[in-house]
Amino acid sequence: MSTETTRTGTTRAGTTGNETTRIHNIGYRNYEGARLGRAYARRSLYAQSLRGAYGLGRSAKSKVLPMILFAVMCVPAAIIVAVAVATKMKDLPLDYTRYAIVTQAIIGLFLAAQAPQSVSRDLRFKTVPLYFSRPIERIDYVLAKYGAMASALFALTAAPLLILYVGSLLAKMDFSDQTKGFAQGLVSVALLSLLFGGIGLVMAALTPRRGFGVAAVIATMTITYGAVSTVQAIADETGSSGAVEWLGLFSPVTLIDGVQTAFLGASSSFPGGNGPGAGTGAVYLLVVLALILGSYAVLMRRYRKVGL
C-alpha cells in the first residue's frame, strides 16, 4: 500500500499499488535577499537595547522615568552655567570630574531601572534561545547588551558635562583649562559607564524577575557606597586616615573617585580629602579593570547556560 502526502503535511493511504508518493507545495516562499550576518544582527541588537534604555520605540510610560532622570542630571549643570554667566565667574564652581560623583544617586537609579529592562525580560520570557538560533552567538549578545548599557550611561553622564563646557566657553573662561577639565571628565565618566554597566547587567542577569534585579542593583550600588563612606568617616575621625584610601576599594563609586583623584587631577570626596596617590591609584585602576573584565566573563558564563 502506498501513501500520498496531503496539503497539511500528513499522509494518507493509497488504493492502487502503482500510485507513488506526492509532495504538495503549500505556498511557503524562499528568502532570496541578502544574508546580513552576525555583524548586522549585533549592531541591530545594540541599537535596539540602547533605544530601549531611554524608552524609545516603547510605550509612552516607558519613556517617563529615563527621560526624567536624564533631565534631572542636566538641570543642575544648566543652573551652574546660568549662574556662572550671570556673575561672570572665572571658573566653574563644580569640577567636571566631580559632577558624576555628586549625582551618583541619580546614575544608580537609572541603572537600577534600565539594566533589568535590558536583560531580565529576555530571561523571563525565555527568548534568549531564539536569539542564539539565528546567526548571532553568545558573545554577540553579551557585547551588544554590555555596549548598549555602557553607552546609555555615558550619554546620561556626558550630557551635563557638555552643558558645563559650552557654558564655560560662553562665560569666556580660559579655553585650555576648560578643555582639559572637560576631557578629564569624559575619561572619568567613560570608565564609570563601563564599570557601572557591567555590574548592573550582572546583577540583573542573575534573576528573570525584574523587581529582584532592581533591588539587587540598588543594593550593590547604593548600600555599598553608604557603608564604605560611613566606615571611611569613622576611620578618619579615629585617626586611621591611612585606612581611608584602602576602604575605597569596596564600592564602585569610591573606586571611580579614587581613580580620577590619582590620575585625572580631581579633588577627592573621601573624608578629610585623603584620596589615593599614584601608587594606590594604580591598585584602584587595576581593580576597576578587573571588575569590568570580570563582569563580562560572568555574563558570558551566565548566557552559556540560559542560551541552551
Short mmCIF file of C-alpha atoms in Angstrom, two decimals:
data_model
loop_
_atom_site.label_atom_id
_atom_site.label_comp_id
_atom_site.label_asym_id
_atom_site.label_seq_id
_atom_site.Cartn_x
_atom_site.Cartn_y
_atom_site.Cartn_z
CA MET A 1 0.00 0.00 0.00
CA SER A 2 1.44 3.43 -0.93
CA THR A 3 0.84 6.80 0.65
CA GLU A 4 0.07 10.31 -0.60
CA THR A 5 1.18 13.49 1.18
CA THR A 6 -1.72 15.88 1.87
CA ARG A 7 -1.69 19.69 1.90
CA THR A 8 -1.29 19.73 5.68
CA GLY A 9 1.86 17.63 5.53
CA THR A 10 0.24 14.35 6.65
CA THR A 11 -0.05 11.18 4.55
CA ARG A 12 -2.96 9.05 3.57
CA ALA A 13 -3.16 5.52 2.30
CA GLY A 14 -3.48 4.97 -1.45
CA THR A 15 -5.76 2.40 -3.03
CA THR A 16 -3.68 1.35 -6.00
CA GLY A 17 -0.35 -0.44 -5.85
CA ASN A 18 1.21 1.65 -8.65
CA GLU A 19 0.48 5.06 -7.06
CA THR A 20 3.61 6.96 -5.91
CA THR A 21 4.13 9.44 -3.05
CA ARG A 22 3.29 13.07 -3.95
CA ILE A 23 4.61 16.24 -2.27
CA HIS A 24 2.33 19.27 -2.46
CA ASN A 25 3.61 22.86 -2.45
CA ILE A 26 1.73 24.66 0.35
CA GLY A 27 2.93 28.14 -0.65
CA TYR A 28 5.97 28.95 1.53
CA ARG A 29 8.40 31.35 -0.16
CA ASN A 30 12.14 31.01 -0.16
CA TYR A 31 14.11 34.04 1.10
CA GLU A 32 16.20 35.40 -1.77
CA GLY A 33 17.52 38.61 -0.18
CA ALA A 34 20.98 39.37 1.18
CA ARG A 35 22.18 37.49 4.26
CA LEU A 36 23.42 40.29 6.53
CA GLY A 37 25.10 38.03 9.07
CA ARG A 38 26.28 38.35 12.66
CA ALA A 39 27.69 41.87 12.47
CA TYR A 40 24.36 43.33 11.35
CA ALA A 41 22.46 41.33 13.98
CA ARG A 42 24.87 42.52 16.68
CA ARG A 43 24.52 46.17 15.60
CA SER A 44 20.74 45.85 15.48
CA LEU A 45 20.58 44.34 18.98
CA TYR A 46 22.90 47.08 20.28
CA ALA A 47 20.79 49.85 18.73
CA GLN A 48 17.54 48.31 19.95
CA SER A 49 18.90 47.91 23.50
CA LEU A 50 20.29 51.45 23.58
CA ARG A 51 16.99 52.91 22.37
CA GLY A 52 15.13 50.78 24.91
CA ALA A 53 17.23 52.20 27.76
CA TYR A 54 15.55 55.57 27.12
CA GLY A 55 12.15 54.13 26.23
CA LEU A 56 12.47 54.92 22.53
CA GLY A 57 10.38 52.56 20.44
CA ARG A 58 8.42 51.55 23.52
CA SER A 59 5.25 52.81 25.20
CA ALA A 60 4.95 56.38 26.48
CA LYS A 61 5.00 55.12 30.06
CA SER A 62 8.39 53.51 29.46
CA LYS A 63 9.88 56.87 28.44
CA VAL A 64 8.84 58.76 31.59
CA LEU A 65 11.43 57.58 34.13
CA PRO A 66 14.57 57.59 31.94
CA MET A 67 13.72 60.99 30.47
CA ILE A 68 13.03 62.46 33.91
CA LEU A 69 16.35 61.14 35.21
CA PHE A 70 18.14 62.50 32.15
CA ALA A 71 16.57 65.91 32.77
CA VAL A 72 17.45 65.79 36.47
CA MET A 73 21.07 65.08 35.51
CA CYS A 74 21.20 68.06 33.14
CA VAL A 75 19.24 70.70 35.08
CA PRO A 76 21.91 71.32 37.78
CA ALA A 77 24.53 71.79 35.03
CA ALA A 78 22.28 74.32 33.31
CA ILE A 79 21.77 76.20 36.60
CA ILE A 80 25.52 76.25 37.25
CA VAL A 81 26.12 77.65 33.77
CA ALA A 82 23.42 80.31 34.19
CA VAL A 83 24.91 81.46 37.50
CA ALA A 84 28.45 81.42 36.07
CA VAL A 85 27.45 83.53 33.08
CA ALA A 86 25.36 85.98 35.13
CA THR A 87 28.05 86.54 37.75
CA LYS A 88 30.96 86.42 35.27
CA MET A 89 32.85 83.70 37.15
CA LYS A 90 36.39 82.84 36.11
CA ASP A 91 35.97 79.13 36.91
CA LEU A 92 33.09 76.72 37.29
CA PRO A 93 32.04 76.13 40.92
CA LEU A 94 31.96 72.36 40.29
CA ASP A 95 34.71 70.43 38.53
CA TYR A 96 33.86 68.20 35.58
CA THR A 97 35.25 65.16 37.38
CA ARG A 98 33.11 65.84 40.45
CA TYR A 99 29.76 66.03 38.69
CA ALA A 100 29.15 62.27 38.39
CA ILE A 101 30.20 61.69 42.00
CA VAL A 102 27.77 64.32 43.24
CA THR A 103 24.92 62.90 41.14
CA GLN A 104 25.78 59.21 41.70
CA ALA A 105 22.35 58.56 43.26
CA ILE A 106 20.62 59.55 40.00
CA ILE A 107 23.00 57.36 37.99
CA GLY A 108 22.28 54.46 40.33
CA LEU A 109 18.51 54.88 39.89
CA PHE A 110 18.86 54.94 36.11
CA LEU A 111 20.98 51.79 36.17
CA ALA A 112 18.61 50.02 38.55
CA ALA A 113 15.66 50.79 36.30
CA GLN A 114 17.22 50.04 32.92
CA ALA A 115 19.64 47.13 33.47
CA PRO A 116 16.82 44.69 34.39
CA GLN A 117 14.75 46.02 31.49
CA SER A 118 17.61 45.18 29.13
CA VAL A 119 18.18 41.57 30.16
CA SER A 120 15.54 40.34 32.63
CA ARG A 121 12.68 40.22 30.14
CA ASP A 122 14.68 38.02 27.77
CA LEU A 123 15.31 35.63 30.66
CA ARG A 124 11.75 35.74 31.96
CA PHE A 125 10.11 35.05 28.61
CA LYS A 126 12.87 32.63 27.55
CA THR A 127 13.66 34.45 24.32
CA VAL A 128 17.44 34.09 24.65
CA PRO A 129 17.49 30.70 22.82
CA LEU A 130 15.62 32.39 19.95
CA TYR A 131 18.43 34.93 19.62
CA PHE A 132 21.00 32.15 19.52
CA SER A 133 19.04 30.20 16.90
CA ARG A 134 19.97 32.98 14.44
CA PRO A 135 23.47 33.85 13.22
CA ILE A 136 24.02 35.77 16.47
CA GLU A 137 26.13 33.97 19.07
CA ARG A 138 26.59 34.28 22.81
CA ILE A 139 29.49 36.72 22.54
CA ASP A 140 27.46 38.94 20.17
CA TYR A 141 24.54 39.08 22.61
CA VAL A 142 26.74 39.93 25.60
CA LEU A 143 28.76 42.57 23.71
CA ALA A 144 25.60 44.20 22.34
CA LYS A 145 23.88 44.36 25.73
CA TYR A 146 27.01 45.47 27.58
CA GLY A 147 27.84 48.09 24.95
CA ALA A 148 24.29 49.44 24.93
CA MET A 149 24.13 49.76 28.72
CA ALA A 150 27.53 51.45 28.90
CA SER A 151 26.56 53.81 26.05
CA ALA A 152 23.30 54.73 27.75
CA LEU A 153 25.16 55.56 30.96
CA PHE A 154 27.77 57.53 29.04
CA ALA A 155 25.06 59.62 27.37
CA LEU A 156 23.48 60.23 30.78
CA THR A 157 26.74 61.34 32.42
CA ALA A 158 28.43 63.10 29.50
CA ALA A 159 25.47 65.33 28.56
CA PRO A 160 25.72 67.57 31.66
CA LEU A 161 29.49 67.82 31.19
CA LEU A 162 28.88 69.09 27.67
CA ILE A 163 26.45 71.68 29.05
CA LEU A 164 29.09 72.81 31.55
CA TYR A 165 31.74 73.02 28.84
CA VAL A 166 29.61 75.03 26.42
CA GLY A 167 28.53 77.30 29.26
CA SER A 168 32.11 77.90 30.35
CA LEU A 169 33.02 78.97 26.84
CA LEU A 170 30.02 81.27 26.70
CA ALA A 171 31.20 82.79 30.00
CA LYS A 172 34.61 83.33 28.34
CA MET A 173 36.52 81.20 30.81
CA ASP A 174 40.02 80.01 29.94
CA PHE A 175 39.70 77.74 26.89
CA SER A 176 42.66 75.45 27.60
CA ASP A 177 41.73 74.88 31.25
CA GLN A 178 38.11 74.14 30.42
CA THR A 179 39.01 71.82 27.54
CA LYS A 180 41.43 69.90 29.74
CA GLY A 181 38.85 69.59 32.51
CA PHE A 182 36.16 68.52 30.05
CA ALA A 183 38.45 65.82 28.59
CA GLN A 184 39.29 64.54 32.07
CA GLY A 185 35.61 64.44 32.91
CA LEU A 186 34.81 62.43 29.76
CA VAL A 187 37.52 59.88 30.60
CA SER A 188 36.12 59.57 34.11
CA VAL A 189 32.50 59.03 33.05
CA ALA A 190 33.56 56.61 30.30
CA LEU A 191 35.29 54.44 32.91
CA LEU A 192 32.30 54.85 35.23
CA SER A 193 29.90 53.78 32.46
CA LEU A 194 31.85 50.60 31.73
CA LEU A 195 32.12 49.70 35.42
CA PHE A 196 28.54 50.50 36.41
CA GLY A 197 27.10 48.98 33.23
CA GLY A 198 28.90 45.68 33.77
CA ILE A 199 27.97 45.41 37.45
CA GLY A 200 24.35 46.38 36.76
CA LEU A 201 23.92 43.81 34.00
CA VAL A 202 25.47 41.06 36.12
CA MET A 203 23.07 41.78 38.98
CA ALA A 204 20.09 41.96 36.63
CA ALA A 205 21.04 38.79 34.72
CA LEU A 206 21.07 36.70 37.90
CA THR A 207 17.27 36.65 38.03
CA PRO A 208 14.43 36.76 35.49
CA ARG A 209 12.33 38.81 37.93
CA ARG A 210 12.71 42.49 37.17
CA GLY A 211 11.85 43.57 40.72
CA PHE A 212 14.59 41.41 42.18
CA GLY A 213 17.01 42.79 39.60
CA VAL A 214 16.16 46.38 40.56
CA ALA A 215 16.68 45.60 44.25
CA ALA A 216 20.00 43.85 43.56
CA VAL A 217 21.37 46.79 41.56
CA ILE A 218 20.28 49.35 44.18
CA ALA A 219 21.82 47.26 46.96
CA THR A 220 25.10 46.86 45.09
CA MET A 221 25.47 50.49 44.07
CA THR A 222 23.86 52.47 46.90
CA ILE A 223 24.31 50.38 50.02
CA THR A 224 27.98 49.70 49.33
CA TYR A 225 28.64 53.42 48.82
CA GLY A 226 26.84 54.33 52.04
CA ALA A 227 28.61 51.62 54.03
CA VAL A 228 32.08 52.48 52.69
CA SER A 229 31.56 56.23 53.22
CA THR A 230 30.43 55.63 56.80
CA VAL A 231 33.40 53.40 57.64
CA GLN A 232 35.76 55.89 55.97
CA ALA A 233 34.35 58.70 58.12
CA ILE A 234 34.79 56.61 61.26
CA ALA A 235 38.37 55.76 60.29
CA ASP A 236 39.17 59.42 59.66
CA GLU A 237 37.65 60.51 62.98
CA THR A 238 39.58 57.86 64.91
CA GLY A 239 42.89 58.90 63.41
CA SER A 240 43.21 55.99 60.98
CA SER A 241 43.44 58.22 57.92
CA GLY A 242 45.74 55.76 56.18
CA ALA A 243 42.90 53.24 56.01
CA VAL A 244 40.53 55.67 54.29
CA GLU A 245 42.01 55.27 50.81
CA TRP A 246 42.08 51.45 51.05
CA LEU A 247 38.46 51.28 52.18
CA GLY A 248 37.51 52.99 48.93
CA LEU A 249 38.27 49.77 47.06
CA PHE A 250 34.98 48.24 48.24
CA SER A 251 32.46 50.44 46.44
CA PRO A 252 32.04 51.17 42.71
CA VAL A 253 31.50 54.90 43.33
CA THR A 254 34.58 55.30 45.53
CA LEU A 255 36.63 53.26 43.05
CA ILE A 256 35.92 55.83 40.34
CA ASP A 257 36.58 58.63 42.83
CA GLY A 258 39.96 57.13 43.66
CA VAL A 259 41.00 56.62 40.02
CA GLN A 260 40.17 60.16 38.97
CA THR A 261 41.82 61.58 42.09
CA ALA A 262 45.04 59.70 41.37
CA PHE A 263 45.24 60.19 37.60
CA LEU A 264 42.82 62.89 36.44
CA GLY A 265 43.61 65.72 38.81
CA ALA A 266 40.26 65.52 40.61
CA SER A 267 39.66 66.56 44.19
CA SER A 268 38.71 63.61 46.38
CA SER A 269 35.37 63.29 48.17
CA PHE A 270 36.90 60.97 50.76
CA PRO A 271 36.72 62.21 54.38
CA GLY A 272 39.48 64.70 55.00
CA GLY A 273 40.23 64.81 51.27
CA ASN A 274 42.55 61.84 51.70
CA GLY A 275 42.40 60.50 48.17
CA PRO A 276 44.84 57.87 46.87
CA GLY A 277 48.16 58.82 45.35
CA ALA A 278 49.64 57.38 42.17
CA GLY A 279 50.77 54.12 43.84
CA THR A 280 47.44 53.33 45.49
CA GLY A 281 45.65 54.76 42.45
CA ALA A 282 47.26 52.05 40.32
CA VAL A 283 45.62 49.47 42.59
CA TYR A 284 42.30 51.27 42.14
CA LEU A 285 42.68 51.21 38.37
CA LEU A 286 43.57 47.51 38.35
CA VAL A 287 40.52 46.71 40.49
CA VAL A 288 38.26 48.71 38.15
CA LEU A 289 39.64 46.94 35.07
CA ALA A 290 39.33 43.57 36.82
CA LEU A 291 35.68 44.27 37.66
CA ILE A 292 34.92 45.31 34.07
CA LEU A 293 36.54 42.18 32.62
CA GLY A 294 35.05 40.06 35.40
CA SER A 295 31.55 41.36 34.65
CA TYR A 296 32.00 40.43 31.00
CA ALA A 297 33.23 36.96 31.97
CA VAL A 298 30.31 36.40 34.35
CA LEU A 299 27.81 37.45 31.68
CA MET A 300 29.43 35.07 29.18
CA ARG A 301 29.17 32.23 31.69
CA ARG A 302 25.61 33.12 32.59
CA TYR A 303 24.43 33.06 28.97
CA ARG A 304 26.26 29.81 28.28
CA LYS A 305 23.60 28.17 30.47
CA VAL A 306 20.44 30.12 29.60
CA GLY A 307 21.18 30.09 25.89
CA LEU A 308 20.66 26.35 25.55
#
